[in-house]
Every structure is written in structure tokens, then in C-alpha cells.
Coordinates of N, CA and C in Angstrom, one line a residue:
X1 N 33.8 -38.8 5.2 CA 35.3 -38.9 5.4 C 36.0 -38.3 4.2
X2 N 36.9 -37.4 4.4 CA 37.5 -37.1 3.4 C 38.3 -37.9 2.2
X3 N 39.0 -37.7 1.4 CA 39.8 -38.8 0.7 C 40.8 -38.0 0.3
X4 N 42.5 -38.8 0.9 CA 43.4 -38.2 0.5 C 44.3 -38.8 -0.5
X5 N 44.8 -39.0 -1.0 CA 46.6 -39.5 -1.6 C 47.7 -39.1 -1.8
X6 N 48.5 -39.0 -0.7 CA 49.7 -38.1 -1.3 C 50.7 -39.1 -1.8
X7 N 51.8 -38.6 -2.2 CA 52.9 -39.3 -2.8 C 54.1 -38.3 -2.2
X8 N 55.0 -38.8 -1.2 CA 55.9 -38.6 -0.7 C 57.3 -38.8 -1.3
X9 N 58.0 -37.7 -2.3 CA 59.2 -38.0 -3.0 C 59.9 -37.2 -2.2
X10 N 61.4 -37.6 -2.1 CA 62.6 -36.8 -1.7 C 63.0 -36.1 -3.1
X11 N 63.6 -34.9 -2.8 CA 64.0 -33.8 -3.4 C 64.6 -34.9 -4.8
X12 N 64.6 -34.5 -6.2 CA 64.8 -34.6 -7.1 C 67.0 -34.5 -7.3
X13 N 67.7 -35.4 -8.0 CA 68.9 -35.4 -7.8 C 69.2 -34.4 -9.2
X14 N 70.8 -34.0 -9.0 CA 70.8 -33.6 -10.5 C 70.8 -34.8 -11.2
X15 N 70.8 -34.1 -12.7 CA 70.6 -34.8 -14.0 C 72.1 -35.6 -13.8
X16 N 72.1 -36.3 -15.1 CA 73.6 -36.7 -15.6 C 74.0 -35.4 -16.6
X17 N 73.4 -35.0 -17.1 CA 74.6 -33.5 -17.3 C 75.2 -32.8 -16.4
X18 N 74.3 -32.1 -15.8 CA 74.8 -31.1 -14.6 C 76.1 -32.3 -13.7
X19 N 75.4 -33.1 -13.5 CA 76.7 -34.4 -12.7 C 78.0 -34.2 -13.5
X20 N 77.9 -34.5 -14.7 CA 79.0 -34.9 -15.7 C 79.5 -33.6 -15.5
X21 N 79.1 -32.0 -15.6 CA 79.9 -31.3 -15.4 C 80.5 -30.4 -14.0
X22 N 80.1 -31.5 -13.4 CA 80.8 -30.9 -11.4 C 81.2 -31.9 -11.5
X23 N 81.4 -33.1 -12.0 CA 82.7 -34.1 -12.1 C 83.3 -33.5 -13.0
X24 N 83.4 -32.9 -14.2 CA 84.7 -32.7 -14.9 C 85.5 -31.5 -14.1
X25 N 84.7 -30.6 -14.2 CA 85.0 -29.6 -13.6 C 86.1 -29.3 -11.9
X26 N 85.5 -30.6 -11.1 CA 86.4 -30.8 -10.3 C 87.7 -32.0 -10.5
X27 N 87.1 -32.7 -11.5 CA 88.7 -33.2 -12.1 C 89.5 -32.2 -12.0
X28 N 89.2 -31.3 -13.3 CA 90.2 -29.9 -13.8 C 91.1 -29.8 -12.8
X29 N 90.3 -28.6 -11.4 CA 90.9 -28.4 -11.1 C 91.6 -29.0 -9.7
X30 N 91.0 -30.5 -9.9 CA 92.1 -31.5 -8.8 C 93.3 -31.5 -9.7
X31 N 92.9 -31.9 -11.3 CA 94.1 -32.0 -11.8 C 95.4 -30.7 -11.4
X32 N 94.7 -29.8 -12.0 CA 95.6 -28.3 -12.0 C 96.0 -28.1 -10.4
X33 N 95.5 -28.4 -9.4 CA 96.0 -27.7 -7.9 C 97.1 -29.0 -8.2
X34 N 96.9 -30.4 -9.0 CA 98.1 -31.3 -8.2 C 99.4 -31.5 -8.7
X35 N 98.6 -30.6 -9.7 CA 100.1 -30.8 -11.0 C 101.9 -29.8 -10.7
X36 N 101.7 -28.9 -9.3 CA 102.6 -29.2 -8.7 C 103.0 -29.6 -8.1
X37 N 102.5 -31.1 -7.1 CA 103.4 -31.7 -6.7 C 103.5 -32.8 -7.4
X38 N 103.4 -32.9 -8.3 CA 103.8 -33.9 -9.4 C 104.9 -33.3 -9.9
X39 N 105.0 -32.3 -10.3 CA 106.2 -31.9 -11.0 C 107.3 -31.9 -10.3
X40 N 107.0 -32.0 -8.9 CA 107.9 -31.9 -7.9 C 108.6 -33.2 -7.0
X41 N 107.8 -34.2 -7.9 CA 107.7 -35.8 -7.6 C 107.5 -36.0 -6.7
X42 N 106.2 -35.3 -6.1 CA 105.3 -36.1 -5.1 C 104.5 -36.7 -6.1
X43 N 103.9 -37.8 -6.8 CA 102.9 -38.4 -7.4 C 102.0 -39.1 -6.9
X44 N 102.5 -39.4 -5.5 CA 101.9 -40.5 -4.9 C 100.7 -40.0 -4.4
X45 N 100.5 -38.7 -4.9 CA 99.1 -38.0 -4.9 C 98.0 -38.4 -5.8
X46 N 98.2 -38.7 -6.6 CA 97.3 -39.5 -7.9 C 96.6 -39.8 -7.4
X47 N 96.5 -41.4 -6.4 CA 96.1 -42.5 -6.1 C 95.0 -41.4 -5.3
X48 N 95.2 -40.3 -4.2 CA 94.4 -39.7 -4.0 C 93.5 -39.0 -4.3
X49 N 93.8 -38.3 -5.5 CA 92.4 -37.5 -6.2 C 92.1 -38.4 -7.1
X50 N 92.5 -39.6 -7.3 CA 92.0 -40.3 -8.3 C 90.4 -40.9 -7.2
X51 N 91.1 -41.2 -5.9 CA 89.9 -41.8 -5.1 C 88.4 -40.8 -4.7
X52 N 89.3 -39.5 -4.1 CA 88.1 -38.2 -4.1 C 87.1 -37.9 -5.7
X53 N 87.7 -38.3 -6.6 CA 86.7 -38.6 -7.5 C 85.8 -39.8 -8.1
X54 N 86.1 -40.6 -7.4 CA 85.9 -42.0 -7.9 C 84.3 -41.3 -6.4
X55 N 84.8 -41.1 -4.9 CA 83.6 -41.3 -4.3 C 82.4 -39.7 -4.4
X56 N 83.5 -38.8 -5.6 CA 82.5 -37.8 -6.1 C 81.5 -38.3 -7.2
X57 N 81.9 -39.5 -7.8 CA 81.0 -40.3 -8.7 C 80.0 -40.7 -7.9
X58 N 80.3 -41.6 -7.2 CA 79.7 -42.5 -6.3 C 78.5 -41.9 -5.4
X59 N 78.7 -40.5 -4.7 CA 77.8 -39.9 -4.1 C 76.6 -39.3 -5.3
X60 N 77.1 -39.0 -6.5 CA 76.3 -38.3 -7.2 C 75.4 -39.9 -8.0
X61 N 75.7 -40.8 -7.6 CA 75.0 -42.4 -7.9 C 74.1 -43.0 -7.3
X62 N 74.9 -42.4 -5.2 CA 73.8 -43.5 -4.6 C 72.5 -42.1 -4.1
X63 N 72.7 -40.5 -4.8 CA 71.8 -39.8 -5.0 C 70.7 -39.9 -5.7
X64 N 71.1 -40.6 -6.5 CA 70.3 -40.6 -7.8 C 69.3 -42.0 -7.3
X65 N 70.2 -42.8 -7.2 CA 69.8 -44.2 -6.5 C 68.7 -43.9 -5.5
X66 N 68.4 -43.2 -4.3 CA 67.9 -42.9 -3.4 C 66.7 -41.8 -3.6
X67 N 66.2 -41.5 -4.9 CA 65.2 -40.6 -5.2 C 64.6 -41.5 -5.6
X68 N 64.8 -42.7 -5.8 CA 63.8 -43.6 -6.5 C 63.0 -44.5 -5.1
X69 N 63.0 -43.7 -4.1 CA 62.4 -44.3 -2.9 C 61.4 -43.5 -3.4
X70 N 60.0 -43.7 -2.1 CA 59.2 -42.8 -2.5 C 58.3 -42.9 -1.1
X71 N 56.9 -43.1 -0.7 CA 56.1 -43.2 0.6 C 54.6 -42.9 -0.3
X72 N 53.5 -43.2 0.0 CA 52.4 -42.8 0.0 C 51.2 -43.2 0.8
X73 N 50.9 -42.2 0.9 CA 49.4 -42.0 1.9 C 48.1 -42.3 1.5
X74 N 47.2 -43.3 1.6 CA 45.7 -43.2 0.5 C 44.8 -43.3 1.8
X75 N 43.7 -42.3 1.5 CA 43.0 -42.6 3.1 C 41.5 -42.6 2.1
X76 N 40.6 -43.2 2.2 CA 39.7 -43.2 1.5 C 38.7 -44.3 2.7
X77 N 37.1 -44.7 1.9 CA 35.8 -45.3 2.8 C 36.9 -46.6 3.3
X78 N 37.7 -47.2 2.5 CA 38.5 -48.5 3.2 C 39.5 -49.0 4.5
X79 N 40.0 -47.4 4.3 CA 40.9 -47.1 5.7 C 42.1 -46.2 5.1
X80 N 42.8 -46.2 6.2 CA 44.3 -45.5 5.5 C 45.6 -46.4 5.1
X81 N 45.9 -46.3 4.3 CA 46.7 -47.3 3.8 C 48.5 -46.8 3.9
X82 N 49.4 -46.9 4.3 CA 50.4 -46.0 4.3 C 51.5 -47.2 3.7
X83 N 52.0 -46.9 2.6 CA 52.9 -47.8 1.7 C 54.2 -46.9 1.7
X84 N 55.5 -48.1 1.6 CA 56.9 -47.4 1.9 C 57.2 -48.2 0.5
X85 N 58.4 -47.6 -0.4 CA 58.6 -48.1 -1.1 C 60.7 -47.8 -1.4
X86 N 60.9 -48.9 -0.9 CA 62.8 -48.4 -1.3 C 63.1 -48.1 -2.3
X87 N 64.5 -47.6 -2.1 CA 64.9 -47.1 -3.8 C 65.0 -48.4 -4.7
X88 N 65.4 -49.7 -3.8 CA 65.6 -51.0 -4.6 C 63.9 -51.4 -5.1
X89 N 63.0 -50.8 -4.6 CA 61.6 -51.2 -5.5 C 60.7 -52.1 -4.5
X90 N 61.5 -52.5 -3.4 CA 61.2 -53.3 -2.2 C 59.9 -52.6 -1.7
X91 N 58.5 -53.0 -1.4 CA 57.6 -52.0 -0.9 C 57.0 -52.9 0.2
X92 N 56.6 -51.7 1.5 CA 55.5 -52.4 2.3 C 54.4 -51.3 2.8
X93 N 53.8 -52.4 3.1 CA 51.9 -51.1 3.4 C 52.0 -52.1 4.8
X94 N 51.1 -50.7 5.1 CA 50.5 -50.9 6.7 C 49.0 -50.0 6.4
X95 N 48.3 -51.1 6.7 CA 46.8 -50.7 6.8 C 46.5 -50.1 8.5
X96 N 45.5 -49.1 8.5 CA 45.6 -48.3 9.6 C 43.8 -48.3 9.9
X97 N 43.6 -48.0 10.7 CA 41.8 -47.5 11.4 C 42.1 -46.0 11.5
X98 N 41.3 -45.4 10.3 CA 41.6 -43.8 10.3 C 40.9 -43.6 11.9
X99 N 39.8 -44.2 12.5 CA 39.4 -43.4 13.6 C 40.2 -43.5 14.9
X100 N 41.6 -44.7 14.7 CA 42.3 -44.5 16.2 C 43.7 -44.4 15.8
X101 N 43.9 -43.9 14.5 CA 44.9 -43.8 14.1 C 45.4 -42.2 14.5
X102 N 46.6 -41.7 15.1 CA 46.8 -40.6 15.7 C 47.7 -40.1 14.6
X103 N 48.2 -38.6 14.6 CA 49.3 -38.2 14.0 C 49.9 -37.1 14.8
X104 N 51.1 -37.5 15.0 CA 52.1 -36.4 15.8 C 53.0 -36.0 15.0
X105 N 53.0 -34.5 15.3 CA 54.5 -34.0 15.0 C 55.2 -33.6 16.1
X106 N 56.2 -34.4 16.2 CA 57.0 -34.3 17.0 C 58.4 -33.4 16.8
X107 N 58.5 -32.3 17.8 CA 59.1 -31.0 17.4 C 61.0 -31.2 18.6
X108 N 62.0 -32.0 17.6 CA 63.1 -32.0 18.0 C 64.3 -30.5 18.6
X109 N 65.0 -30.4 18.3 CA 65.4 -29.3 18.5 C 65.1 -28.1 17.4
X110 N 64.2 -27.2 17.2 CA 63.9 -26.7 16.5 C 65.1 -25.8 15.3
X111 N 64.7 -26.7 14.0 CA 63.8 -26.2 13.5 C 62.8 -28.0 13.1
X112 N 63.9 -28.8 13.8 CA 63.8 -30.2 12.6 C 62.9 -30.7 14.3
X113 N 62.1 -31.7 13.2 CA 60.4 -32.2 13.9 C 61.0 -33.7 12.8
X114 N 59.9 -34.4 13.7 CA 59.7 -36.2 12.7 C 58.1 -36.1 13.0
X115 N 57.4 -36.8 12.0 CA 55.7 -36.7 11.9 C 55.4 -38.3 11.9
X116 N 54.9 -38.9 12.9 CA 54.4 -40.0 13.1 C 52.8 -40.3 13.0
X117 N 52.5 -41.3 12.1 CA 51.0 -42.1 12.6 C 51.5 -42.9 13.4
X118 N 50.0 -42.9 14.7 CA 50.2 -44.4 15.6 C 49.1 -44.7 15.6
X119 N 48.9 -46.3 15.9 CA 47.4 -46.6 16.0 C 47.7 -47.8 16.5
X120 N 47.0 -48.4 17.9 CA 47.1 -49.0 18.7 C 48.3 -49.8 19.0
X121 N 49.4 -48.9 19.9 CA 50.8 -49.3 20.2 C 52.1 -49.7 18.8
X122 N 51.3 -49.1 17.9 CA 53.0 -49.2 16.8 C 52.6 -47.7 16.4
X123 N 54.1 -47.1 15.8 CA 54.3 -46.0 15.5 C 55.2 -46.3 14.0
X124 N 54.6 -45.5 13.4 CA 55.3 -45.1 12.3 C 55.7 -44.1 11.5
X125 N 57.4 -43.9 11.1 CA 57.8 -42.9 11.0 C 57.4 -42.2 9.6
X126 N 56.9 -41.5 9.1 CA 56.4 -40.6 7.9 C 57.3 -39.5 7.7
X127 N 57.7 -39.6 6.0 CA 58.4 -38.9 5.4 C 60.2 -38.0 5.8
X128 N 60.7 -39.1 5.9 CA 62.1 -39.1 6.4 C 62.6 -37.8 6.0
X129 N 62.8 -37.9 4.4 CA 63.6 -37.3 3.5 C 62.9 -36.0 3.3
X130 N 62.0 -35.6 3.8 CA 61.1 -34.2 3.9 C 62.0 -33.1 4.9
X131 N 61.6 -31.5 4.4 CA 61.8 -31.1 5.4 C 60.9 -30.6 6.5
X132 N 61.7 -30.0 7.5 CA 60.2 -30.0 8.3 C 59.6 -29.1 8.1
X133 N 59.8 -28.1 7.2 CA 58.2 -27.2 6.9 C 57.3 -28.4 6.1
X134 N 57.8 -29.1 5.4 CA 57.2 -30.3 4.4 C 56.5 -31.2 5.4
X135 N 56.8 -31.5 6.2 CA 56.8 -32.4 7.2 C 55.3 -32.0 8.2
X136 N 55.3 -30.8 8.5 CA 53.9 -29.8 9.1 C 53.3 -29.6 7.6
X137 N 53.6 -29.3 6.8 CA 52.2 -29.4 5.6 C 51.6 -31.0 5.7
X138 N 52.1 -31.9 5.7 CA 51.8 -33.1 5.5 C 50.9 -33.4 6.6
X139 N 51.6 -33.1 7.8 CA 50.8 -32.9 9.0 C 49.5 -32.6 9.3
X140 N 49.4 -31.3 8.6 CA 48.1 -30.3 8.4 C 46.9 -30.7 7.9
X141 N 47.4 -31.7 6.6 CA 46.4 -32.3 5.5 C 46.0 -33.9 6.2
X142 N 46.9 -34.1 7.1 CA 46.4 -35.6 7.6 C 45.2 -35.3 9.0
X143 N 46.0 -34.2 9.5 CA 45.0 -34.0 10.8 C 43.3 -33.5 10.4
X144 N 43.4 -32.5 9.1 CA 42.4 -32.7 8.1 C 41.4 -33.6 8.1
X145 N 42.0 -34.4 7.2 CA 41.6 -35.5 6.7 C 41.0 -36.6 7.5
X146 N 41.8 -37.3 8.7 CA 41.2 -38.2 9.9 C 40.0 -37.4 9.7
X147 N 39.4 -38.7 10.6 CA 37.7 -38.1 11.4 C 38.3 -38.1 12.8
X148 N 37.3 -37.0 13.3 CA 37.6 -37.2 14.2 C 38.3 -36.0 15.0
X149 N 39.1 -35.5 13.9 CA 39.9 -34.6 14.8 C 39.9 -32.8 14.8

């Protein structure tokens, strides 16, 4: 039997520099587009680019937040083991029988596919945050790897 492990990460977020400068930068120029209707006493614009930046913070947060999920695959003499792990650190494994353990890629409206293991009536979804060329590499090395197939 072969022996695999992969480690399943979603795409890497920017840094906090590169962040810190597409938040300044779009301060700037929320500031500068709003500064005339301020001068024109509309102010009551504030409250709004104050908020479009508060949830420009916020997205560049729960990005960063959300790379710290991860997935991994271990298929070795013991069986296949497939562990999810949240961005909050929360993890769960599902032990699998590599020899009735299936793997589908299931091909949605093309281009985008979802890659499932099943093994006797439960299904499980593999690698969310992948794309689907990522998604058929992963594929390729599992259908590999099983016996069997």
C-alpha cells in the first residue's frame, strides 16, 4: 500500500503590511472623494466611510482568521485517516477502510467540481477552500494511493 500525507491549506492571506497599506490607501482616497461633500455640508457621510472601512478591516481579519483552518490526509498500513481542523483550532478525524473507501470528483457546472471520500453510506467533503484544478490534483494522488483502484 502506498503511504500518503497531505496537508490541505487555503491560499495564504496578505501580511499585515501589505493590509495596513490597502487600508491606508483606501482611507486616502475615501477621505479625498468625500471631502466634497463635506465641504458642502453633507457630513453625514462620515458615519459611512467610516463604516466601509471598519468592514475593510474586518474582512482583511476574518481572512487572515480563516487560513488558520487547514485538512489533512494520512493513508498509511493503519488505514486512512482524514482530520479537519477549524480556524478556531477545533479538530475532528474520521478513520476510513482504504479498501471501501471511494473517491469522487464530482464535476458541477464546469469549471468548479467538489472531491469526496465515501465509505459505507457517509460522504465526506475534501478540500473546500481548494481550487478545482487543486481539487483533481488531490484527486489523482488519492485514486493512486487507495488499493484497489
Amino acid at each position: 500500500m502506498t503511504t500518503l500525507d497531505l496537508k490541505l491549506m487555503p491560499p495564504p492571506p496578505l501580511g499585515a503590511r501589505p493590509a495596513l497599506w490597502i487600508v491606508g490607501g483606501t482611507a486616502l482616497v475615501m477621505l479625498l472623494a468625500s471631502a466634497r461633500f463635506i465641504a458642502l455640508g453633507a457630513w453625514p457621510i462620515l458615519p459611512f466611510v467610516v463604516a466601509d472601512l471598519a468592514l475593510l478591516v474586518w474582512a482583511f481579519r476574518a481572512a487572515a482568521r480563516a487560513s488558520r483552518a487547514y485538512e489533512r490526509l494520512r493513508l498509511d498500513a493503519s488505514g486512512l485517516v482524514y482530520s479537519r481542523v477549524a480556524a478556531d483550532g477545533s479538530a475532528r478525524e474520521f478513520r476510513l477502510e482504504p479498501l471501501f473507501t471511494r473517491v469522487e470528483l464530482e464535476t458541477l457546472s464546469p469549471p468548479e467540481n467538489r472531491l469526496w471520500l465515501g465509505e459505507r453510506g457517509r460522504r465526506l467533503l475534501v478540500g473546500r477552500f481548494l481550487s478545482p484544478r487543486e481539487r483533481q490534483e488531490v484527486y489523482a494522488m488519492l485514486k493512486r494511493a487507495l488499493p484497489g483502484r
